[in-house]
């Protein structure tokens, strides 16, 4: 018998094990493409995961059984899987018929894989520079609190410091008196930036979207949106409906952009023109131009998928270049701080020696 704890654990494992979840989606699509019914396909997958029924409480086996139960209650596949998979994946399998569901399942893996690449690129662009920034802060605090005061005590209060030694003394006094203010301001800035990324909208945000870290976040969101939109359109969902579904399930930042775009689409503009009319430069001017051209051509769903894939590759390369630039700046900053501390310490020692002799 499956307990509530088993269900909770199965849901947790299924959501966290992205690689196996995508493998399950590919297997399900393959079975459906080979003329299995949806219920039969899920039953086959459940038998595999439960080792022929010997291990019925395996997490993935439980998930397959729960999906079957939901389908037996008359739910659509997207409703049956809701809560078991991340919301963006639920959207991607919203399809009107079985053939479109096959396409949707095949696209889920492509979209999720693309987003994982983007997240890794984004983390690489942010994590190491943040580490270097924290390291710089730590060096300044340690030098100011533990290195400089003993040397200053040896020299005495009447010592007249000059050059870099004087700047180290000032930094030490400032660190001792206001370290908590510096730390508080640093944490506050990080919190404000973190809150602003998914929530801040408006024209001023458009200007900040050209600067890190907002530009990095914009790239990530635009790639996810474009890949999801292309997959939903390929699965038979009309473009306005797909846009509305994505807007309804997005954070405030992306929802604001998509709703503005939908306003212009409702007034007769195609996707590219509508994005351009928002004035948000989302995703960017080149993609907007491509979409404006392809929207009036035959085979828009195929062209949209091609644009999305190209944009993913371009964005990953851009993230890597941003990461490289930020890393170089961070390394130079840390090197400059260390050089300043070393030279300042030598000057303090020289001035103390001269004063004592």
PDB file of C-alpha atoms in Angstrom, residues 18-304:
ATOM      1  CA  UNK A  18      15.873  15.774 -13.970  1.00  0.00           C
ATOM      2  CA  UNK A  19      17.947  13.379 -16.082  1.00  0.00           C
ATOM      3  CA  UNK A  20      15.761  10.362 -15.327  1.00  0.00           C
ATOM      4  CA  UNK A  21      12.593  12.434 -15.676  1.00  0.00           C
ATOM      5  CA  UNK A  22      13.667  13.465 -19.174  1.00  0.00           C
ATOM      6  CA  UNK A  23      14.530   9.842 -20.005  1.00  0.00           C
ATOM      7  CA  UNK A  24      11.014   8.870 -18.908  1.00  0.00           C
ATOM      8  CA  UNK A  25       9.523  11.552 -21.171  1.00  0.00           C
ATOM      9  CA  UNK A  26      11.538  10.243 -24.129  1.00  0.00           C
ATOM     10  CA  UNK A  27      10.464   6.640 -23.440  1.00  0.00           C
ATOM     11  CA  UNK A  28       6.824   7.683 -23.168  1.00  0.00           C
ATOM     12  CA  UNK A  29       7.039   9.586 -26.462  1.00  0.00           C
ATOM     13  CA  UNK A  30       8.642   6.560 -28.138  1.00  0.00           C
ATOM     14  CA  UNK A  31       5.879   4.222 -26.924  1.00  0.00           C
ATOM     15  CA  UNK A  32       3.157   6.619 -28.071  1.00  0.00           C
ATOM     16  CA  UNK A  33       4.819   6.976 -31.456  1.00  0.00           C
ATOM     17  CA  UNK A  34       4.718   3.180 -31.780  1.00  0.00           C
ATOM     18  CA  UNK A  35       0.920   3.125 -31.403  1.00  0.00           C
ATOM     19  CA  UNK A  36       0.659   2.373 -27.679  1.00  0.00           C
ATOM     20  CA  UNK A  37      -2.241   4.058 -25.928  1.00  0.00           C
ATOM     21  CA  UNK A  38      -1.286   6.526 -23.206  1.00  0.00           C
ATOM     22  CA  UNK A  39      -2.557   4.196 -20.454  1.00  0.00           C
ATOM     23  CA  UNK A  40      -0.701   1.189 -21.910  1.00  0.00           C
ATOM     24  CA  UNK A  41       2.496   3.215 -22.236  1.00  0.00           C
ATOM     25  CA  UNK A  42       2.314   4.355 -18.609  1.00  0.00           C
ATOM     26  CA  UNK A  43       1.563   0.785 -17.537  1.00  0.00           C
ATOM     27  CA  UNK A  44       4.685  -0.454 -19.363  1.00  0.00           C
ATOM     28  CA  UNK A  45       6.838   2.215 -17.724  1.00  0.00           C
ATOM     29  CA  UNK A  46       5.366   1.403 -14.297  1.00  0.00           C
ATOM     30  CA  UNK A  47       6.223  -2.283 -14.783  1.00  0.00           C
ATOM     31  CA  UNK A  48       9.809  -1.378 -15.685  1.00  0.00           C
ATOM     32  CA  UNK A  49      10.270   0.969 -12.718  1.00  0.00           C
ATOM     33  CA  UNK A  50       8.683  -1.467 -10.230  1.00  0.00           C
ATOM     34  CA  UNK A  51      10.787  -4.384 -11.578  1.00  0.00           C
ATOM     35  CA  UNK A  52       7.711  -6.290 -12.664  1.00  0.00           C
ATOM     36  CA  UNK A  53       5.807  -5.425  -9.497  1.00  0.00           C
ATOM     37  CA  UNK A  54       8.524  -6.642  -7.106  1.00  0.00           C
ATOM     38  CA  UNK A  55       9.276  -3.092  -5.924  1.00  0.00           C
ATOM     39  CA  UNK A  56       5.943  -1.233  -6.179  1.00  0.00           C
ATOM     40  CA  UNK A  57       7.087   1.644  -3.977  1.00  0.00           C
ATOM     41  CA  UNK A  58       9.931   2.760  -6.227  1.00  0.00           C
ATOM     42  CA  UNK A  59       9.415   6.546  -6.689  1.00  0.00           C
ATOM     43  CA  UNK A  60       9.097   6.505 -10.487  1.00  0.00           C
ATOM     44  CA  UNK A  61       6.726   3.516 -10.352  1.00  0.00           C
ATOM     45  CA  UNK A  62       4.493   5.397  -7.912  1.00  0.00           C
ATOM     46  CA  UNK A  63       4.461   8.414 -10.231  1.00  0.00           C
ATOM     47  CA  UNK A  64       3.395   6.319 -13.231  1.00  0.00           C
ATOM     48  CA  UNK A  65       0.540   4.763 -11.207  1.00  0.00           C
ATOM     49  CA  UNK A  66      -0.638   8.146  -9.937  1.00  0.00           C
ATOM     50  CA  UNK A  67      -0.698   9.530 -13.475  1.00  0.00           C
ATOM     51  CA  UNK A  68      -2.801   6.553 -14.585  1.00  0.00           C
ATOM     52  CA  UNK A  69      -5.253   7.158 -11.735  1.00  0.00           C
ATOM     53  CA  UNK A  70      -5.583  10.823 -12.691  1.00  0.00           C
ATOM     54  CA  UNK A  71      -6.189   9.930 -16.341  1.00  0.00           C
ATOM     55  CA  UNK A  72      -8.867   7.417 -15.281  1.00  0.00           C
ATOM     56  CA  UNK A  73     -10.613  10.286 -13.498  1.00  0.00           C
ATOM     57  CA  UNK A  74     -10.901  12.058 -16.852  1.00  0.00           C
ATOM     58  CA  UNK A  75      -8.010  14.499 -16.494  1.00  0.00           C
ATOM     59  CA  UNK A  76      -5.930  15.671 -19.438  1.00  0.00           C
ATOM     60  CA  UNK A  77      -2.282  14.612 -19.435  1.00  0.00           C
ATOM     61  CA  UNK A  78      -1.078  18.072 -18.389  1.00  0.00           C
ATOM     62  CA  UNK A  79      -3.563  18.103 -15.480  1.00  0.00           C
ATOM     63  CA  UNK A  80      -2.645  14.535 -14.536  1.00  0.00           C
ATOM     64  CA  UNK A  81       1.034  15.469 -14.253  1.00  0.00           C
ATOM     65  CA  UNK A  82       0.463  18.802 -12.512  1.00  0.00           C
ATOM     66  CA  UNK A  83       2.327  18.956  -9.212  1.00  0.00           C
ATOM     67  CA  UNK A  84       4.562  16.038 -10.155  1.00  0.00           C
ATOM     68  CA  UNK A  85       6.718  18.002 -12.583  1.00  0.00           C
ATOM     69  CA  UNK A  86       7.870  21.653 -12.569  1.00  0.00           C
ATOM     70  CA  UNK A  87       5.177  24.075 -13.843  1.00  0.00           C
ATOM     71  CA  UNK A  88       7.096  24.943 -17.017  1.00  0.00           C
ATOM     72  CA  UNK A  89       7.161  21.272 -18.037  1.00  0.00           C
ATOM     73  CA  UNK A  90       3.426  20.946 -17.373  1.00  0.00           C
ATOM     74  CA  UNK A  91       2.853  23.808 -19.808  1.00  0.00           C
ATOM     75  CA  UNK A  92       4.947  22.132 -22.494  1.00  0.00           C
ATOM     76  CA  UNK A  93       2.759  18.999 -22.521  1.00  0.00           C
ATOM     77  CA  UNK A  94      -0.523  20.893 -22.814  1.00  0.00           C
ATOM     78  CA  UNK A  95      -1.798  19.352 -26.048  1.00  0.00           C
ATOM     79  CA  UNK A  96      -5.169  18.800 -27.631  1.00  0.00           C
ATOM     80  CA  UNK A  97      -4.482  15.328 -29.102  1.00  0.00           C
ATOM     81  CA  UNK A  98      -2.132  12.376 -28.814  1.00  0.00           C
ATOM     82  CA  UNK A  99       0.026  13.148 -31.860  1.00  0.00           C
ATOM     83  CA  UNK A 100       0.712  16.651 -30.544  1.00  0.00           C
ATOM     84  CA  UNK A 101       1.499  15.145 -27.123  1.00  0.00           C
ATOM     85  CA  UNK A 102       4.245  13.038 -28.728  1.00  0.00           C
ATOM     86  CA  UNK A 103       5.819  16.181 -30.181  1.00  0.00           C
ATOM     87  CA  UNK A 104       5.427  17.965 -26.842  1.00  0.00           C
ATOM     88  CA  UNK A 105       7.116  15.148 -24.899  1.00  0.00           C
ATOM     89  CA  UNK A 106      10.007  15.078 -27.349  1.00  0.00           C
ATOM     90  CA  UNK A 107      10.388  18.839 -27.009  1.00  0.00           C
ATOM     91  CA  UNK A 108      10.367  18.761 -23.196  1.00  0.00           C
ATOM     92  CA  UNK A 109      13.796  17.135 -23.107  1.00  0.00           C
ATOM     93  CA  UNK A 110      15.192  19.676 -25.586  1.00  0.00           C
ATOM     94  CA  UNK A 111      13.846  22.641 -23.636  1.00  0.00           C
ATOM     95  CA  UNK A 112      14.932  21.353 -20.220  1.00  0.00           C
ATOM     96  CA  UNK A 113      18.393  20.459 -21.536  1.00  0.00           C
ATOM     97  CA  UNK A 114      18.717  23.937 -23.016  1.00  0.00           C
ATOM     98  CA  UNK A 115      17.664  25.580 -19.763  1.00  0.00           C
ATOM     99  CA  UNK A 116      20.154  23.482 -17.807  1.00  0.00           C
ATOM    100  CA  UNK A 117      22.923  24.706 -20.104  1.00  0.00           C
ATOM    101  CA  UNK A 118      21.771  28.278 -19.538  1.00  0.00           C
ATOM    102  CA  UNK A 119      21.678  27.851 -15.754  1.00  0.00           C
ATOM    103  CA  UNK A 120      25.176  26.387 -15.720  1.00  0.00           C
ATOM    104  CA  UNK A 121      26.448  29.245 -17.873  1.00  0.00           C
ATOM    105  CA  UNK A 122      24.689  31.784 -15.636  1.00  0.00           C
ATOM    106  CA  UNK A 123      26.104  30.238 -12.455  1.00  0.00           C
ATOM    107  CA  UNK A 124      29.582  30.281 -13.965  1.00  0.00           C
ATOM    108  CA  UNK A 125      29.088  33.936 -14.869  1.00  0.00           C
ATOM    109  CA  UNK A 126      27.988  34.897 -11.350  1.00  0.00           C
ATOM    110  CA  UNK A 127      29.408  32.411  -8.830  1.00  0.00           C
ATOM    111  CA  UNK A 128      33.162  32.949  -9.265  1.00  0.00           C
ATOM    112  CA  UNK A 129      32.981  36.772  -9.443  1.00  0.00           C
ATOM    113  CA  UNK A 130      30.836  36.700  -6.279  1.00  0.00           C
ATOM    114  CA  UNK A 131      33.435  34.478  -4.599  1.00  0.00           C
ATOM    115  CA  UNK A 132      36.186  36.920  -5.575  1.00  0.00           C
ATOM    116  CA  UNK A 133      34.123  39.837  -4.256  1.00  0.00           C
ATOM    117  CA  UNK A 134      33.599  38.087  -0.916  1.00  0.00           C
ATOM    118  CA  UNK A 135      37.300  37.171  -0.856  1.00  0.00           C
ATOM    119  CA  UNK A 136      38.239  40.822  -1.401  1.00  0.00           C
ATOM    120  CA  UNK A 137      35.934  41.875   1.430  1.00  0.00           C
ATOM    121  CA  UNK A 138      37.435  39.185   3.676  1.00  0.00           C
ATOM    122  CA  UNK A 139      41.015  40.251   2.917  1.00  0.00           C
ATOM    123  CA  UNK A 140      40.235  43.879   3.728  1.00  0.00           C
ATOM    124  CA  UNK A 141      38.529  42.938   7.004  1.00  0.00           C
ATOM    125  CA  UNK A 142      41.293  40.551   8.128  1.00  0.00           C
ATOM    126  CA  UNK A 143      44.065  43.017   7.328  1.00  0.00           C
ATOM    127  CA  UNK A 144      42.215  45.921   8.911  1.00  0.00           C
ATOM    128  CA  UNK A 145      41.338  44.066  12.121  1.00  0.00           C
ATOM    129  CA  UNK A 146      44.242  41.636  12.681  1.00  0.00           C
ATOM    130  CA  UNK A 147      47.344  42.810  10.756  1.00  0.00           C
ATOM    131  CA  UNK A 148      47.462  46.588  10.965  1.00  0.00           C
ATOM    132  CA  UNK A 149      46.522  47.214  14.653  1.00  0.00           C
ATOM    133  CA  UNK A 150      49.564  45.334  16.130  1.00  0.00           C
ATOM    134  CA  UNK A 151      51.944  47.284  13.867  1.00  0.00           C
ATOM    135  CA  UNK A 152      50.234  50.559  14.736  1.00  0.00           C
ATOM    136  CA  UNK A 153      50.504  49.720  18.444  1.00  0.00           C
ATOM    137  CA  UNK A 154      54.267  49.181  18.119  1.00  0.00           C
ATOM    138  CA  UNK A 155      54.660  52.572  16.421  1.00  0.00           C
ATOM    139  CA  UNK A 156      52.649  54.406  19.064  1.00  0.00           C
ATOM    140  CA  UNK A 157      49.892  57.000  18.785  1.00  0.00           C
ATOM    141  CA  UNK A 158      52.241  59.854  17.811  1.00  0.00           C
ATOM    142  CA  UNK A 159      53.455  58.129  14.643  1.00  0.00           C
ATOM    143  CA  UNK A 160      52.845  60.180  11.499  1.00  0.00           C
ATOM    144  CA  UNK A 161      52.082  57.744   8.700  1.00  0.00           C
ATOM    145  CA  UNK A 162      52.623  58.534   5.018  1.00  0.00           C
ATOM    146  CA  UNK A 163      51.899  56.921   1.642  1.00  0.00           C
ATOM    147  CA  UNK A 164      50.228  53.515   1.468  1.00  0.00           C
ATOM    148  CA  UNK A 165      50.872  52.955   5.166  1.00  0.00           C
ATOM    149  CA  UNK A 166      48.550  55.856   5.924  1.00  0.00           C
ATOM    150  CA  UNK A 167      45.797  54.377   3.740  1.00  0.00           C
ATOM    151  CA  UNK A 168      46.152  51.028   5.548  1.00  0.00           C
ATOM    152  CA  UNK A 169      45.798  52.754   8.919  1.00  0.00           C
ATOM    153  CA  UNK A 170      42.670  54.563   7.706  1.00  0.00           C
ATOM    154  CA  UNK A 171      41.251  51.311   6.343  1.00  0.00           C
ATOM    155  CA  UNK A 172      41.991  49.538   9.629  1.00  0.00           C
ATOM    156  CA  UNK A 173      40.239  52.182  11.716  1.00  0.00           C
ATOM    157  CA  UNK A 174      37.267  52.215   9.351  1.00  0.00           C
ATOM    158  CA  UNK A 175      37.048  48.395   9.365  1.00  0.00           C
ATOM    159  CA  UNK A 176      37.113  48.145  13.146  1.00  0.00           C
ATOM    160  CA  UNK A 177      34.480  50.840  13.646  1.00  0.00           C
ATOM    161  CA  UNK A 178      32.151  50.133  10.715  1.00  0.00           C
ATOM    162  CA  UNK A 179      32.657  46.486   9.662  1.00  0.00           C
ATOM    163  CA  UNK A 180      29.053  45.667  10.540  1.00  0.00           C
ATOM    164  CA  UNK A 181      27.848  48.595   8.396  1.00  0.00           C
ATOM    165  CA  UNK A 182      29.915  47.380   5.435  1.00  0.00           C
ATOM    166  CA  UNK A 183      28.627  43.828   5.879  1.00  0.00           C
ATOM    167  CA  UNK A 184      25.044  45.048   6.262  1.00  0.00           C
ATOM    168  CA  UNK A 185      25.228  47.202   3.130  1.00  0.00           C
ATOM    169  CA  UNK A 186      26.729  44.317   1.143  1.00  0.00           C
ATOM    170  CA  UNK A 187      23.999  41.906   2.254  1.00  0.00           C
ATOM    171  CA  UNK A 188      21.295  44.536   1.629  1.00  0.00           C
ATOM    172  CA  UNK A 189      22.543  45.140  -1.921  1.00  0.00           C
ATOM    173  CA  UNK A 190      22.528  41.393  -2.630  1.00  0.00           C
ATOM    174  CA  UNK A 191      18.979  41.052  -1.233  1.00  0.00           C
ATOM    175  CA  UNK A 192      17.685  44.052  -3.212  1.00  0.00           C
ATOM    176  CA  UNK A 193      19.210  42.720  -6.432  1.00  0.00           C
ATOM    177  CA  UNK A 194      17.811  39.240  -5.755  1.00  0.00           C
ATOM    178  CA  UNK A 195      14.304  40.627  -5.198  1.00  0.00           C
ATOM    179  CA  UNK A 196      14.486  42.988  -8.167  1.00  0.00           C
ATOM    180  CA  UNK A 197      15.444  40.340 -10.733  1.00  0.00           C
ATOM    181  CA  UNK A 198      12.039  38.557 -10.925  1.00  0.00           C
ATOM    182  CA  UNK A 199       9.852  41.453  -9.733  1.00  0.00           C
ATOM    183  CA  UNK A 200      11.080  44.817 -11.017  1.00  0.00           C
ATOM    184  CA  UNK A 201       9.327  46.040 -14.168  1.00  0.00           C
ATOM    185  CA  UNK A 202       8.911  49.293 -16.077  1.00  0.00           C
ATOM    186  CA  UNK A 203      11.020  51.560 -18.254  1.00  0.00           C
ATOM    187  CA  UNK A 204      13.808  52.001 -15.727  1.00  0.00           C
ATOM    188  CA  UNK A 205      14.186  48.212 -15.588  1.00  0.00           C
ATOM    189  CA  UNK A 206      14.665  48.268 -19.363  1.00  0.00           C
ATOM    190  CA  UNK A 207      17.696  50.524 -18.868  1.00  0.00           C
ATOM    191  CA  UNK A 208      19.104  48.294 -16.107  1.00  0.00           C
ATOM    192  CA  UNK A 209      18.600  45.219 -18.317  1.00  0.00           C
ATOM    193  CA  UNK A 210      21.717  46.353 -20.176  1.00  0.00           C
ATOM    194  CA  UNK A 211      23.837  46.009 -17.004  1.00  0.00           C
ATOM    195  CA  UNK A 212      24.907  42.956 -14.982  1.00  0.00           C
ATOM    196  CA  UNK A 213      23.385  41.085 -13.241  1.00  0.00           C
ATOM    197  CA  UNK A 214      20.054  42.169 -14.774  1.00  0.00           C
ATOM    198  CA  UNK A 215      21.257  41.551 -18.335  1.00  0.00           C
ATOM    199  CA  UNK A 216      22.292  38.006 -17.380  1.00  0.00           C
ATOM    200  CA  UNK A 217      18.851  37.371 -15.884  1.00  0.00           C
ATOM    201  CA  UNK A 218      17.162  38.828 -18.965  1.00  0.00           C
ATOM    202  CA  UNK A 219      19.075  36.449 -21.228  1.00  0.00           C
ATOM    203  CA  UNK A 220      18.112  33.450 -19.103  1.00  0.00           C
ATOM    204  CA  UNK A 221      14.421  34.391 -19.039  1.00  0.00           C
ATOM    205  CA  UNK A 222      14.258  35.193 -22.754  1.00  0.00           C
ATOM    206  CA  UNK A 223      15.895  31.892 -23.732  1.00  0.00           C
ATOM    207  CA  UNK A 224      13.476  29.929 -21.545  1.00  0.00           C
ATOM    208  CA  UNK A 225      10.490  31.834 -22.925  1.00  0.00           C
ATOM    209  CA  UNK A 226      11.488  31.435 -26.576  1.00  0.00           C
ATOM    210  CA  UNK A 227      12.272  27.721 -26.279  1.00  0.00           C
ATOM    211  CA  UNK A 228       9.017  27.053 -24.403  1.00  0.00           C
ATOM    212  CA  UNK A 229       7.005  29.071 -26.929  1.00  0.00           C
ATOM    213  CA  UNK A 230       8.535  27.222 -29.887  1.00  0.00           C
ATOM    214  CA  UNK A 231       7.805  23.844 -28.273  1.00  0.00           C
ATOM    215  CA  UNK A 232       4.190  24.731 -27.481  1.00  0.00           C
ATOM    216  CA  UNK A 233       3.552  26.066 -30.994  1.00  0.00           C
ATOM    217  CA  UNK A 234       5.137  22.922 -32.485  1.00  0.00           C
ATOM    218  CA  UNK A 235       2.757  20.834 -30.327  1.00  0.00           C
ATOM    219  CA  UNK A 236      -0.270  22.490 -31.929  1.00  0.00           C
ATOM    220  CA  UNK A 237      -1.055  25.295 -29.482  1.00  0.00           C
ATOM    221  CA  UNK A 238      -1.811  28.607 -31.173  1.00  0.00           C
ATOM    222  CA  UNK A 239       0.768  31.304 -30.603  1.00  0.00           C
ATOM    223  CA  UNK A 240      -1.558  33.723 -28.698  1.00  0.00           C
ATOM    224  CA  UNK A 241      -2.773  30.875 -26.458  1.00  0.00           C
ATOM    225  CA  UNK A 242       0.799  29.758 -25.798  1.00  0.00           C
ATOM    226  CA  UNK A 243       1.804  33.337 -24.971  1.00  0.00           C
ATOM    227  CA  UNK A 244      -1.139  33.696 -22.573  1.00  0.00           C
ATOM    228  CA  UNK A 245      -0.333  30.411 -20.818  1.00  0.00           C
ATOM    229  CA  UNK A 246       3.324  31.377 -20.462  1.00  0.00           C
ATOM    230  CA  UNK A 247       2.378  34.829 -19.144  1.00  0.00           C
ATOM    231  CA  UNK A 248      -0.014  33.364 -16.572  1.00  0.00           C
ATOM    232  CA  UNK A 249       2.708  31.043 -15.261  1.00  0.00           C
ATOM    233  CA  UNK A 250       5.610  33.523 -15.267  1.00  0.00           C
ATOM    234  CA  UNK A 251       7.069  35.794 -12.609  1.00  0.00           C
ATOM    235  CA  UNK A 252       6.160  39.483 -12.531  1.00  0.00           C
ATOM    236  CA  UNK A 253       9.080  40.570 -14.733  1.00  0.00           C
ATOM    237  CA  UNK A 254       8.361  38.217 -17.633  1.00  0.00           C
ATOM    238  CA  UNK A 255       4.583  38.440 -17.240  1.00  0.00           C
ATOM    239  CA  UNK A 256       4.697  42.218 -17.664  1.00  0.00           C
ATOM    240  CA  UNK A 257       6.617  41.900 -20.946  1.00  0.00           C
ATOM    241  CA  UNK A 258       4.398  39.125 -22.312  1.00  0.00           C
ATOM    242  CA  UNK A 259       1.176  40.938 -21.426  1.00  0.00           C
ATOM    243  CA  UNK A 260       2.385  44.069 -23.213  1.00  0.00           C
ATOM    244  CA  UNK A 261       3.246  41.902 -26.212  1.00  0.00           C
ATOM    245  CA  UNK A 262      -0.180  40.214 -26.125  1.00  0.00           C
ATOM    246  CA  UNK A 263      -1.827  43.648 -26.154  1.00  0.00           C
ATOM    247  CA  UNK A 264      -0.190  44.461 -29.492  1.00  0.00           C
ATOM    248  CA  UNK A 265      -0.887  40.962 -30.855  1.00  0.00           C
ATOM    249  CA  UNK A 266      -4.576  41.428 -30.024  1.00  0.00           C
ATOM    250  CA  UNK A 267      -4.475  44.619 -32.115  1.00  0.00           C
ATOM    251  CA  UNK A 268      -3.218  42.731 -35.170  1.00  0.00           C
ATOM    252  CA  UNK A 269       0.584  42.848 -34.845  1.00  0.00           C
ATOM    253  CA  UNK A 270       2.642  39.714 -35.442  1.00  0.00           C
ATOM    254  CA  UNK A 271       4.958  38.423 -32.715  1.00  0.00           C
ATOM    255  CA  UNK A 272       8.082  40.290 -33.834  1.00  0.00           C
ATOM    256  CA  UNK A 273       6.289  43.609 -34.366  1.00  0.00           C
ATOM    257  CA  UNK A 274       4.493  43.244 -31.029  1.00  0.00           C
ATOM    258  CA  UNK A 275       7.773  42.650 -29.182  1.00  0.00           C
ATOM    259  CA  UNK A 276       9.307  45.660 -30.914  1.00  0.00           C
ATOM    260  CA  UNK A 277       6.338  47.863 -29.982  1.00  0.00           C
ATOM    261  CA  UNK A 278       6.850  47.142 -26.280  1.00  0.00           C
ATOM    262  CA  UNK A 279      10.182  48.982 -26.419  1.00  0.00           C
ATOM    263  CA  UNK A 280      11.697  46.460 -23.995  1.00  0.00           C
ATOM    264  CA  UNK A 281      14.342  45.054 -26.391  1.00  0.00           C
ATOM    265  CA  UNK A 282      13.260  41.554 -25.344  1.00  0.00           C
ATOM    266  CA  UNK A 283      14.909  39.192 -26.204  1.00  0.00           C
ATOM    267  CA  UNK A 284      17.101  41.495 -28.337  1.00  0.00           C
ATOM    268  CA  UNK A 285      16.787  43.542 -31.518  1.00  0.00           C
ATOM    269  CA  UNK A 286      18.149  40.779 -33.778  1.00  0.00           C
ATOM    270  CA  UNK A 287      15.704  38.130 -32.521  1.00  0.00           C
ATOM    271  CA  UNK A 288      12.830  40.622 -32.728  1.00  0.00           C
ATOM    272  CA  UNK A 289      13.732  41.324 -36.364  1.00  0.00           C
ATOM    273  CA  UNK A 290      13.897  37.602 -37.194  1.00  0.00           C
ATOM    274  CA  UNK A 291      10.515  36.935 -35.581  1.00  0.00           C
ATOM    275  CA  UNK A 292       8.936  39.870 -37.444  1.00  0.00           C
ATOM    276  CA  UNK A 293      10.074  38.335 -40.750  1.00  0.00           C
ATOM    277  CA  UNK A 294       9.253  34.686 -40.006  1.00  0.00           C
ATOM    278  CA  UNK A 295       5.829  35.443 -38.490  1.00  0.00           C
ATOM    279  CA  UNK A 296       4.429  36.268 -41.951  1.00  0.00           C
ATOM    280  CA  UNK A 297       5.997  33.227 -43.655  1.00  0.00           C
ATOM    281  CA  UNK A 298       4.822  29.631 -43.988  1.00  0.00           C
ATOM    282  CA  UNK A 299       6.303  27.133 -41.536  1.00  0.00           C
ATOM    283  CA  UNK A 300       6.445  29.611 -38.661  1.00  0.00           C
ATOM    284  CA  UNK A 301       6.614  26.822 -36.044  1.00  0.00           C
ATOM    285  CA  UNK A 302       9.738  25.332 -37.669  1.00  0.00           C
ATOM    286  CA  UNK A 303      11.374  28.731 -38.078  1.00  0.00           C
ATOM    287  CA  UNK A 304      10.518  29.593 -34.473  1.00  0.00           C
TER     288      UNK A 304
END
